[in-house]
Amino acid sequence: MIGKPVLAGLVALGLAGFITLNSAQAEQISKFKIGNWEGGAYTHTQTGEFSHCAASASYRSGITLVFSIHRDLNWAFGLVNKNWKLEVGKTYPVRYWVDRGRDYSGTAEVISESQVKVPLPGDDRLFAAVRRGRQLTVLAANDEMKFTLTTTNRMLSRLFDCARSWRKRDLNTPSNPFSSGSDSDNPFSDGAEEEDSNPFGSAKGTSAQRFIGDMPLVNAVLKSR
């Protein structure tokens, strides 16, 4: 979950509250577009409850970068490439950083053969770095992927507003309309061809291929409204 310092900053700015990260289990219920980012809110297909808000941007490398804020205010980024051939359910170690900032270790969770999700820590320094940064670098076993950042300031602002708004709707909707009490849920509870198709698997003798994203993504930062 996003750390208290981050949430405090978001509240002060009026912001606190993937492409979907799994289209088979989520249904889009709203849309928005900011710069090169396209996003919206998603619900669980089976339950109809709010799941997450996500925004994505595509690069000439063929990779789509996704940021998502979930019902419990956990956040994550995702990577999608139709040419990847990944094994659903597997996890791979990755490293990532913004500009020349702190190097973070993470885990890429495979949600489809062409998509991974990387949960992000509740670190206000990382959040600030993504807001203000110019370039996100993700290092996998076979590839170093670079994404130019622009309009991320506005995108993150909209993303948090989206998550806060839809979560609030769920909390204000009683699960039993006939009861005088509140039954609302509590969200606060606790091979070369083969190598090329999977950038996260280790490969001997294979130099890292650079994907330089030349489509802008974050120059500005969440500004007070």
PDB file of C-alpha atoms in Angstrom:
ATOM      1  CA  MET A   1       0.000   0.000   0.000  1.00  0.00           C
ATOM      2  CA  ILE A   2       1.162   3.548  -0.669  1.00  0.00           C
ATOM      3  CA  GLY A   3       2.969   4.900   2.389  1.00  0.00           C
ATOM      4  CA  LYS A   4       1.415   7.440   4.747  1.00  0.00           C
ATOM      5  CA  PRO A   5       3.745  10.258   3.579  1.00  0.00           C
ATOM      6  CA  VAL A   6       2.555   9.682   0.013  1.00  0.00           C
ATOM      7  CA  LEU A   7      -1.098   9.615   1.036  1.00  0.00           C
ATOM      8  CA  ALA A   8      -0.621  12.744   3.129  1.00  0.00           C
ATOM      9  CA  GLY A   9       0.829  14.513   0.114  1.00  0.00           C
ATOM     10  CA  LEU A  10      -2.015  13.313  -2.061  1.00  0.00           C
ATOM     11  CA  VAL A  11      -4.615  14.528   0.418  1.00  0.00           C
ATOM     12  CA  ALA A  12      -2.918  17.920   0.551  1.00  0.00           C
ATOM     13  CA  LEU A  13      -3.122  18.113  -3.231  1.00  0.00           C
ATOM     14  CA  GLY A  14      -6.680  16.818  -3.335  1.00  0.00           C
ATOM     15  CA  LEU A  15      -5.592  13.593  -5.034  1.00  0.00           C
ATOM     16  CA  ALA A  16      -5.728  10.749  -2.559  1.00  0.00           C
ATOM     17  CA  GLY A  17      -8.347   9.020  -3.230  1.00  0.00           C
ATOM     18  CA  PHE A  18      -3.817  -1.516 -16.929  1.00  0.00           C
ATOM     19  CA  ILE A  19      -5.157  -1.132 -20.330  1.00  0.00           C
ATOM     20  CA  THR A  20      -6.460  -3.363 -17.490  1.00  0.00           C
ATOM     21  CA  LEU A  21      -3.926  -5.634 -15.838  1.00  0.00           C
ATOM     22  CA  ASN A  22      -6.177  -8.590 -16.604  1.00  0.00           C
ATOM     23  CA  SER A  23      -8.865  -7.944 -19.182  1.00  0.00           C
ATOM     24  CA  ALA A  24     -10.350 -11.394 -18.675  1.00  0.00           C
ATOM     25  CA  GLN A  25     -11.270 -10.574 -15.085  1.00  0.00           C
ATOM     26  CA  ALA A  26     -12.086  -6.873 -15.334  1.00  0.00           C
ATOM     27  CA  GLU A  27     -14.595  -4.687 -17.152  1.00  0.00           C
ATOM     28  CA  GLN A  28     -13.980  -1.046 -17.990  1.00  0.00           C
ATOM     29  CA  ILE A  29     -16.593   1.326 -16.566  1.00  0.00           C
ATOM     30  CA  SER A  30     -15.076   4.760 -17.311  1.00  0.00           C
ATOM     31  CA  LYS A  31     -12.494   6.306 -19.628  1.00  0.00           C
ATOM     32  CA  PHE A  32     -10.143   9.288 -19.701  1.00  0.00           C
ATOM     33  CA  LYS A  33      -7.270  10.553 -21.847  1.00  0.00           C
ATOM     34  CA  ILE A  34      -4.400  12.781 -20.734  1.00  0.00           C
ATOM     35  CA  GLY A  35      -1.639  13.482 -23.247  1.00  0.00           C
ATOM     36  CA  ASN A  36      -0.471  10.118 -24.552  1.00  0.00           C
ATOM     37  CA  TRP A  37      -2.076   8.270 -21.655  1.00  0.00           C
ATOM     38  CA  GLU A  38      -5.400   6.483 -21.996  1.00  0.00           C
ATOM     39  CA  GLY A  39      -7.043   5.199 -18.854  1.00  0.00           C
ATOM     40  CA  GLY A  40     -10.156   4.398 -16.936  1.00  0.00           C
ATOM     41  CA  ALA A  41     -11.767   2.519 -14.056  1.00  0.00           C
ATOM     42  CA  TYR A  42     -12.363  -1.232 -13.956  1.00  0.00           C
ATOM     43  CA  THR A  43     -14.602  -3.567 -11.988  1.00  0.00           C
ATOM     44  CA  HIS A  44     -14.305  -7.276 -11.233  1.00  0.00           C
ATOM     45  CA  THR A  45     -16.277  -9.058 -13.948  1.00  0.00           C
ATOM     46  CA  GLN A  46     -17.814 -11.589 -11.546  1.00  0.00           C
ATOM     47  CA  THR A  47     -18.632  -9.359  -8.570  1.00  0.00           C
ATOM     48  CA  GLY A  48     -19.109  -5.968 -10.210  1.00  0.00           C
ATOM     49  CA  GLU A  49     -17.055  -4.339  -7.430  1.00  0.00           C
ATOM     50  CA  PHE A  50     -14.518  -1.640  -8.226  1.00  0.00           C
ATOM     51  CA  SER A  51     -11.115  -3.195  -8.895  1.00  0.00           C
ATOM     52  CA  HIS A  52      -8.642  -0.532 -10.020  1.00  0.00           C
ATOM     53  CA  CYS A  53      -7.953   2.485 -12.195  1.00  0.00           C
ATOM     54  CA  ALA A  54      -5.236   2.258 -14.827  1.00  0.00           C
ATOM     55  CA  ALA A  55      -3.595   4.358 -17.520  1.00  0.00           C
ATOM     56  CA  SER A  56      -1.416   3.156 -20.375  1.00  0.00           C
ATOM     57  CA  ALA A  57       0.846   4.600 -23.059  1.00  0.00           C
ATOM     58  CA  SER A  58       2.426   2.786 -26.013  1.00  0.00           C
ATOM     59  CA  TYR A  59       5.981   3.151 -27.337  1.00  0.00           C
ATOM     60  CA  ARG A  60       7.615   2.577 -30.706  1.00  0.00           C
ATOM     61  CA  SER A  61       9.527  -0.295 -29.133  1.00  0.00           C
ATOM     62  CA  GLY A  62       6.248  -2.201 -29.150  1.00  0.00           C
ATOM     63  CA  ILE A  63       5.917  -2.049 -25.375  1.00  0.00           C
ATOM     64  CA  THR A  64       2.959  -0.519 -23.551  1.00  0.00           C
ATOM     65  CA  LEU A  65       3.628   0.939 -20.105  1.00  0.00           C
ATOM     66  CA  VAL A  66       0.782   0.801 -17.588  1.00  0.00           C
ATOM     67  CA  PHE A  67       0.325   2.417 -14.175  1.00  0.00           C
ATOM     68  CA  SER A  68      -2.498   1.237 -11.924  1.00  0.00           C
ATOM     69  CA  ILE A  69      -3.980   2.243  -8.569  1.00  0.00           C
ATOM     70  CA  HIS A  70      -6.071  -0.469  -6.918  1.00  0.00           C
ATOM     71  CA  ARG A  71      -9.057  -0.455  -4.583  1.00  0.00           C
ATOM     72  CA  ASP A  72      -6.809  -0.808  -1.528  1.00  0.00           C
ATOM     73  CA  LEU A  73      -4.541   1.987  -2.875  1.00  0.00           C
ATOM     74  CA  ASN A  74      -1.733  -0.386  -3.758  1.00  0.00           C
ATOM     75  CA  TRP A  75      -0.048   0.781  -6.938  1.00  0.00           C
ATOM     76  CA  ALA A  76       1.878  -0.998  -9.674  1.00  0.00           C
ATOM     77  CA  PHE A  77       3.225  -0.669 -13.165  1.00  0.00           C
ATOM     78  CA  GLY A  78       2.787  -3.134 -15.982  1.00  0.00           C
ATOM     79  CA  LEU A  79       4.526  -3.910 -19.276  1.00  0.00           C
ATOM     80  CA  VAL A  80       2.779  -5.336 -22.326  1.00  0.00           C
ATOM     81  CA  ASN A  81       4.322  -6.588 -25.564  1.00  0.00           C
ATOM     82  CA  LYS A  82       2.394  -8.772 -28.004  1.00  0.00           C
ATOM     83  CA  ASN A  83       5.670 -10.398 -29.139  1.00  0.00           C
ATOM     84  CA  TRP A  84       6.505 -11.771 -25.711  1.00  0.00           C
ATOM     85  CA  LYS A  85       5.861 -15.435 -24.942  1.00  0.00           C
ATOM     86  CA  LEU A  86       5.661 -15.678 -21.165  1.00  0.00           C
ATOM     87  CA  GLU A  87       4.414 -18.417 -18.872  1.00  0.00           C
ATOM     88  CA  VAL A  88       1.375 -17.279 -16.911  1.00  0.00           C
ATOM     89  CA  GLY A  89       1.933 -17.507 -13.161  1.00  0.00           C
ATOM     90  CA  LYS A  90       5.715 -17.247 -13.279  1.00  0.00           C
ATOM     91  CA  THR A  91       7.642 -14.435 -11.630  1.00  0.00           C
ATOM     92  CA  TYR A  92      10.911 -12.810 -12.633  1.00  0.00           C
ATOM     93  CA  PRO A  93      13.247 -10.482 -10.744  1.00  0.00           C
ATOM     94  CA  VAL A  94      13.571  -6.990 -12.209  1.00  0.00           C
ATOM     95  CA  ARG A  95      15.263  -3.754 -11.256  1.00  0.00           C
ATOM     96  CA  TYR A  96      13.958  -0.300 -12.021  1.00  0.00           C
ATOM     97  CA  TRP A  97      14.850   3.323 -11.412  1.00  0.00           C
ATOM     98  CA  VAL A  98      13.926   6.830 -12.502  1.00  0.00           C
ATOM     99  CA  ASP A  99      16.659   8.970 -14.052  1.00  0.00           C
ATOM    100  CA  ARG A 100      19.784   8.496 -11.888  1.00  0.00           C
ATOM    101  CA  GLY A 101      17.824   7.888  -8.723  1.00  0.00           C
ATOM    102  CA  ARG A 102      17.590   4.958  -6.350  1.00  0.00           C
ATOM    103  CA  ASP A 103      17.733   1.464  -7.822  1.00  0.00           C
ATOM    104  CA  TYR A 104      14.712  -0.631  -6.752  1.00  0.00           C
ATOM    105  CA  SER A 105      14.359  -4.413  -6.878  1.00  0.00           C
ATOM    106  CA  GLY A 106      10.972  -5.810  -7.830  1.00  0.00           C
ATOM    107  CA  THR A 107       9.107  -8.867  -9.056  1.00  0.00           C
ATOM    108  CA  ALA A 108       7.456  -9.078 -12.465  1.00  0.00           C
ATOM    109  CA  GLU A 109       4.330 -11.230 -12.166  1.00  0.00           C
ATOM    110  CA  VAL A 110       3.174 -12.778 -15.446  1.00  0.00           C
ATOM    111  CA  ILE A 111      -0.557 -12.219 -15.953  1.00  0.00           C
ATOM    112  CA  SER A 112      -0.719 -13.223 -19.596  1.00  0.00           C
ATOM    113  CA  GLU A 113       1.793 -14.470 -22.142  1.00  0.00           C
ATOM    114  CA  SER A 114       2.387 -10.878 -23.238  1.00  0.00           C
ATOM    115  CA  GLN A 115       1.984  -8.966 -19.974  1.00  0.00           C
ATOM    116  CA  VAL A 116       3.661  -8.552 -16.577  1.00  0.00           C
ATOM    117  CA  LYS A 117       2.702  -6.581 -13.493  1.00  0.00           C
ATOM    118  CA  VAL A 118       5.271  -5.153 -11.060  1.00  0.00           C
ATOM    119  CA  PRO A 119       3.845  -4.148  -7.645  1.00  0.00           C
ATOM    120  CA  LEU A 120       5.411  -0.936  -6.330  1.00  0.00           C
ATOM    121  CA  PRO A 121       6.409  -0.240  -2.716  1.00  0.00           C
ATOM    122  CA  GLY A 122       4.742   2.388  -0.542  1.00  0.00           C
ATOM    123  CA  ASP A 123       7.725   4.690  -0.893  1.00  0.00           C
ATOM    124  CA  ASP A 124       7.003   8.412  -1.165  1.00  0.00           C
ATOM    125  CA  ARG A 125      10.464   8.949  -2.697  1.00  0.00           C
ATOM    126  CA  LEU A 126       9.614   6.605  -5.555  1.00  0.00           C
ATOM    127  CA  PHE A 127       6.256   8.265  -6.049  1.00  0.00           C
ATOM    128  CA  ALA A 128       7.922  11.693  -6.190  1.00  0.00           C
ATOM    129  CA  ALA A 129      10.544  10.371  -8.604  1.00  0.00           C
ATOM    130  CA  VAL A 130       7.907   9.068 -11.010  1.00  0.00           C
ATOM    131  CA  ARG A 131       6.081  12.392 -10.771  1.00  0.00           C
ATOM    132  CA  ARG A 132       9.167  14.477 -11.522  1.00  0.00           C
ATOM    133  CA  GLY A 133      11.288  12.083 -13.557  1.00  0.00           C
ATOM    134  CA  ARG A 134      12.215  12.155 -17.218  1.00  0.00           C
ATOM    135  CA  GLN A 135      12.939   8.478 -17.793  1.00  0.00           C
ATOM    136  CA  LEU A 136      11.964   5.150 -16.256  1.00  0.00           C
ATOM    137  CA  THR A 137      14.409   2.276 -16.771  1.00  0.00           C
ATOM    138  CA  VAL A 138      13.387  -1.347 -16.236  1.00  0.00           C
ATOM    139  CA  LEU A 139      16.158  -3.946 -16.248  1.00  0.00           C
ATOM    140  CA  ALA A 140      15.193  -7.566 -16.942  1.00  0.00           C
ATOM    141  CA  ALA A 141      17.513 -10.513 -17.524  1.00  0.00           C
ATOM    142  CA  ASN A 142      17.583 -10.049 -21.311  1.00  0.00           C
ATOM    143  CA  ASP A 143      16.595  -6.438 -21.832  1.00  0.00           C
ATOM    144  CA  GLU A 144      17.007  -2.936 -20.532  1.00  0.00           C
ATOM    145  CA  MET A 145      13.816  -1.066 -21.321  1.00  0.00           C
ATOM    146  CA  LYS A 146      13.699   2.724 -21.192  1.00  0.00           C
ATOM    147  CA  PHE A 147      10.555   4.845 -21.153  1.00  0.00           C
ATOM    148  CA  THR A 148      10.572   8.601 -21.570  1.00  0.00           C
ATOM    149  CA  LEU A 149       8.207  10.189 -19.049  1.00  0.00           C
ATOM    150  CA  THR A 150       5.934  13.150 -19.700  1.00  0.00           C
ATOM    151  CA  THR A 151       2.500  14.324 -18.482  1.00  0.00           C
ATOM    152  CA  THR A 152       2.809  11.745 -15.716  1.00  0.00           C
ATOM    153  CA  ASN A 153       2.077  14.504 -13.239  1.00  0.00           C
ATOM    154  CA  ARG A 154      -1.427  15.020 -14.621  1.00  0.00           C
ATOM    155  CA  MET A 155      -1.928  11.325 -15.311  1.00  0.00           C
ATOM    156  CA  LEU A 156      -1.150  10.290 -11.718  1.00  0.00           C
ATOM    157  CA  SER A 157      -3.424  13.029 -10.438  1.00  0.00           C
ATOM    158  CA  ARG A 158      -6.305  11.714 -12.545  1.00  0.00           C
ATOM    159  CA  LEU A 159      -5.497   8.116 -11.638  1.00  0.00           C
ATOM    160  CA  PHE A 160      -5.707   8.775  -7.890  1.00  0.00           C
ATOM    161  CA  ASP A 161      -8.879  10.810  -8.309  1.00  0.00           C
ATOM    162  CA  CYS A 162     -10.325   7.897 -10.264  1.00  0.00           C
ATOM    163  CA  ALA A 163      -9.416   5.301  -7.628  1.00  0.00           C
ATOM    164  CA  ARG A 164     -10.623   7.459  -4.747  1.00  0.00           C
ATOM    165  CA  SER A 165     -13.915   8.279  -6.432  1.00  0.00           C
ATOM    166  CA  TRP A 166     -14.870   4.743  -7.433  1.00  0.00           C
ATOM    167  CA  ARG A 167     -13.747   3.246  -4.130  1.00  0.00           C
ATOM    168  CA  LYS A 168     -15.895   5.778  -2.291  1.00  0.00           C
ATOM    169  CA  ARG A 169     -18.902   4.776  -4.384  1.00  0.00           C
ATOM    170  CA  ASP A 170     -18.427   1.164  -3.353  1.00  0.00           C
ATOM    171  CA  LEU A 171     -18.042   2.076   0.315  1.00  0.00           C
ATOM    172  CA  ASN A 172     -21.222   4.151   0.232  1.00  0.00           C
ATOM    173  CA  THR A 173     -23.244   1.365  -1.358  1.00  0.00           C
ATOM    174  CA  PRO A 174     -24.659  -0.977   1.321  1.00  0.00           C
ATOM    175  CA  SER A 175     -24.473  -4.670   0.538  1.00  0.00           C
ATOM    176  CA  ASN A 176     -27.915  -5.100   2.169  1.00  0.00           C
ATOM    177  CA  PRO A 177     -30.315  -2.256   1.215  1.00  0.00           C
ATOM    178  CA  PHE A 178     -32.994  -3.602   3.588  1.00  0.00           C
ATOM    179  CA  SER A 179     -30.849  -3.400   6.717  1.00  0.00           C
ATOM    180  CA  SER A 180     -30.743  -0.274   8.896  1.00  0.00           C
ATOM    181  CA  GLY A 181     -27.075  -0.947   9.616  1.00  0.00           C
ATOM    182  CA  SER A 182     -24.092  -0.541   7.326  1.00  0.00           C
ATOM    183  CA  ASP A 183     -22.951  -3.736   5.654  1.00  0.00           C
ATOM    184  CA  SER A 184     -20.475  -2.077   3.325  1.00  0.00           C
ATOM    185  CA  ASP A 185     -17.203  -3.884   2.724  1.00  0.00           C
ATOM    186  CA  ASN A 186     -14.107  -2.588   4.508  1.00  0.00           C
ATOM    187  CA  PRO A 187     -11.308  -2.120   1.943  1.00  0.00           C
ATOM    188  CA  PHE A 188      -8.755  -1.537   4.688  1.00  0.00           C
ATOM    189  CA  SER A 189      -8.857  -5.112   5.994  1.00  0.00           C
ATOM    190  CA  ASP A 190      -6.310  -6.772   6.075  1.00  0.00           C
ATOM    191  CA  GLY A 191      16.721 -20.653 -27.129  1.00  0.00           C
ATOM    192  CA  ALA A 192      17.540 -17.344 -29.338  1.00  0.00           C
ATOM    193  CA  GLU A 193      13.928 -17.256 -30.530  1.00  0.00           C
ATOM    194  CA  GLU A 194      12.812 -18.280 -27.099  1.00  0.00           C
ATOM    195  CA  GLU A 195      15.144 -15.757 -25.483  1.00  0.00           C
ATOM    196  CA  ASP A 196      13.885 -12.936 -27.686  1.00  0.00           C
ATOM    197  CA  SER A 197      10.270 -13.747 -26.857  1.00  0.00           C
ATOM    198  CA  ASN A 198      10.876 -13.623 -23.093  1.00  0.00           C
ATOM    199  CA  PRO A 199      13.005 -10.676 -21.945  1.00  0.00           C
ATOM    200  CA  PHE A 200      12.657 -11.684 -18.301  1.00  0.00           C
ATOM    201  CA  GLY A 201      14.271 -15.127 -18.543  1.00  0.00           C
ATOM    202  CA  SER A 202      18.029 -15.348 -18.120  1.00  0.00           C
ATOM    203  CA  ALA A 203      20.074 -16.099 -21.231  1.00  0.00           C
ATOM    204  CA  LYS A 204      23.767 -16.906 -21.540  1.00  0.00           C
ATOM    205  CA  GLY A 205      25.790 -15.013 -24.086  1.00  0.00           C
ATOM    206  CA  THR A 206      22.931 -12.705 -25.021  1.00  0.00           C
ATOM    207  CA  SER A 207      23.644  -9.005 -24.844  1.00  0.00           C
ATOM    208  CA  ALA A 208      20.875  -6.838 -23.451  1.00  0.00           C
ATOM    209  CA  GLN A 209      18.768  -5.248 -26.170  1.00  0.00           C
ATOM    210  CA  ARG A 210      17.884  -1.627 -25.492  1.00  0.00           C
ATOM    211  CA  PHE A 211      14.362  -0.406 -26.030  1.00  0.00           C
ATOM    212  CA  ILE A 212      14.538   3.367 -26.075  1.00  0.00           C
ATOM    213  CA  GLY A 213      11.063   4.832 -25.733  1.00  0.00           C
ATOM    214  CA  ASP A 214      10.861   7.992 -27.800  1.00  0.00           C
ATOM    215  CA  MET A 215       7.274   8.844 -26.995  1.00  0.00           C
ATOM    216  CA  PRO A 216       7.187  11.459 -24.162  1.00  0.00           C
ATOM    217  CA  LEU A 217       5.715  10.467 -20.750  1.00  0.00           C
ATOM    218  CA  VAL A 218       6.478  12.660 -17.369  1.00  0.00           C
ATOM    219  CA  ASN A 219       8.014  16.196 -17.283  1.00  0.00           C
ATOM    220  CA  ALA A 220       5.712  17.820 -14.807  1.00  0.00           C
ATOM    221  CA  VAL A 221       4.700  16.943 -11.300  1.00  0.00           C
ATOM    222  CA  LEU A 222       1.387  16.827  -9.476  1.00  0.00           C
ATOM    223  CA  LYS A 223       0.633  20.503  -8.997  1.00  0.00           C
ATOM    224  CA  SER A 224      -1.707  22.025  -6.473  1.00  0.00           C
ATOM    225  CA  ARG A 225      -5.128  22.684  -7.895  1.00  0.00           C
TER     226      ARG A 225
END
